[in-house]
């Protein structure tokens, strides 16, 4: 019969040397797939679901307009508002915003600007139509209704 | 000479490295957002030029009228319709090619007009728009003999795929226009 030799009595330590590696992999994943939050969104954002989603290729050409009910109704009321960057603006302020956004882009790309409309589900079309009218006024015609992928059952047709 | 003892290899304690990595990870979790820049692309009509001659000469049968009222009810070609059959009706209209005299003459001439009210819910608007875009995309994908998912993934930067896209867009040009909204708010 083989003899089992008893080894030292010290507690075996589990090597945690690979733990940092795992965390670093997670970290790199997040660094690559996310981007910095540049604005704090002050309106409700529950995006609608759709199936025919398309991605905007050049992220640098995209400017965002947020529409929805303010998160703090005590301060800003309950009516849907338009937010750009970090402030609420009236819809008539949109052409000016578009001009500012265009000025940030190189000259050759200014006409190619995309406006991404992040509109809350419960918003009525009235305010959105005002926004669209102002975008037409500012000649920013390419828009994207930001939405999330609808459930697989709907997409599978 | 001293006798060599079997020495344990000294280990560097790496447990604090995990803590540092965790701190970095949490920092990134808090300060970043996952980019969700997907959505429905639309092209707005250009600003009206008051001096331009009004040259709207569309036959009534070439226009597919979709109206959504302030109660989110759908009126298609002057008849109420369920949103679930909208896509099929729209496809039928677009790919008619003179078969039915009440529908469009050809895909190039067909225009889909979507009209909403100020009181329409955005959710319903996106749903209807999604169905209409789906009708176009399904017809285009069918023409190319690929699935809709594959069609949506075609890349403009790839010359071969761009050619396919251009072809599909030529056969079924997306003439989806939005009429000026009415303003009945209840």
Coordinates of C-alpha atoms in Angstrom, one line a residue, chain B residues 37-138:
Chain B
X37 CA -26.1 55.5 -30.8
X38 CA -28.5 53.4 -32.6
X39 CA -31.8 54.6 -33.9
X40 CA -34.0 55.3 -36.9
X41 CA -32.3 57.5 -39.4
X42 CA -34.5 60.1 -41.1
X43 CA -33.8 62.9 -43.5
X44 CA -35.9 66.1 -42.9
X45 CA -37.2 68.0 -45.9
X46 CA -35.1 71.1 -46.7
X47 CA -36.3 74.5 -45.6
X48 CA -39.1 75.9 -47.8
X49 CA -38.0 78.3 -50.4
X50 CA -40.8 80.8 -50.8
X51 CA -39.7 81.7 -54.3
X52 CA -39.4 78.1 -55.6
X53 CA -42.3 77.2 -57.9
X54 CA -44.7 74.8 -56.3
X55 CA -44.4 71.7 -58.4
X56 CA -46.1 68.9 -56.6
X57 CA -47.6 66.7 -59.2
X58 CA -48.3 63.4 -57.5
X59 CA -51.1 61.1 -58.5
X60 CA -53.3 60.3 -55.6
X61 CA -52.8 56.6 -56.1
X62 CA -49.0 57.0 -55.7
X63 CA -49.3 58.4 -52.3
X64 CA -49.7 56.1 -49.3
X65 CA -51.3 58.3 -46.6
X66 CA -50.7 57.4 -43.0
X67 CA -52.3 59.6 -40.4
X68 CA -52.0 59.2 -36.7
X69 CA -54.4 61.3 -34.6
X70 CA -54.1 62.6 -31.1
X71 CA -55.6 59.5 -29.7
X72 CA -52.9 57.4 -31.3
X73 CA -55.4 55.9 -33.8
X74 CA -54.1 55.0 -37.2
X75 CA -55.8 56.1 -40.5
X76 CA -54.3 54.6 -43.6
X77 CA -55.6 55.5 -47.0
X78 CA -58.7 57.0 -45.3
X79 CA -59.4 53.8 -43.4
X80 CA -58.7 52.8 -39.8
X81 CA -56.0 50.2 -39.5
X82 CA -54.2 48.2 -36.9
X83 CA -50.5 49.0 -36.7
X84 CA -49.7 45.2 -36.9
X85 CA -50.8 45.0 -40.5
X86 CA -49.3 48.3 -41.6
X87 CA -46.1 46.8 -42.7
X88 CA -47.7 44.3 -45.0
X89 CA -50.1 46.9 -46.5
X90 CA -47.2 49.3 -47.1
X91 CA -45.2 46.5 -48.8
X92 CA -48.1 45.7 -50.9
X93 CA -48.5 49.3 -51.9
X94 CA -44.8 49.8 -52.8
X95 CA -44.3 46.6 -54.7
X96 CA -47.5 46.9 -56.7
X97 CA -46.1 47.8 -60.1
X98 CA -49.4 48.6 -61.7
X99 CA -51.0 45.3 -60.7
X100 CA -53.8 47.0 -58.6
X101 CA -55.1 50.3 -60.1
X102 CA -55.7 51.7 -56.6
X103 CA -52.1 51.2 -55.5
X104 CA -48.8 52.7 -56.7
X105 CA -47.5 52.6 -60.3
X106 CA -44.0 51.8 -59.5
X107 CA -41.7 51.8 -56.4
X108 CA -39.9 54.9 -57.7
X109 CA -43.1 56.9 -57.9
X110 CA -44.5 55.7 -54.7
X111 CA -44.5 58.1 -51.8
X112 CA -45.3 57.3 -48.2
X113 CA -46.7 60.3 -46.3
X114 CA -46.8 60.2 -42.6
X115 CA -48.8 62.8 -40.7
X116 CA -49.1 63.1 -37.0
X117 CA -50.9 65.4 -34.6
X118 CA -49.4 67.5 -31.9
X119 CA -51.0 65.2 -29.4
X120 CA -49.7 61.9 -30.8
X121 CA -47.4 60.0 -28.5
X122 CA -43.8 59.8 -29.5
X123 CA -43.8 56.1 -28.8
X124 CA -46.6 55.5 -31.3
X125 CA -44.9 57.7 -33.9
X126 CA -41.7 55.7 -33.6
X127 CA -43.6 52.4 -33.8
X128 CA -45.4 53.5 -37.0
X129 CA -42.1 54.9 -38.5
X130 CA -40.4 51.7 -37.6
X131 CA -43.0 49.6 -39.5
X132 CA -42.8 51.9 -42.6
X133 CA -39.0 51.7 -42.6
X134 CA -39.2 47.9 -42.1
X135 CA -41.5 47.7 -45.2
X136 CA -38.8 49.4 -47.3
X137 CA -36.0 47.4 -45.8
X138 CA -37.7 44.1 -46.2

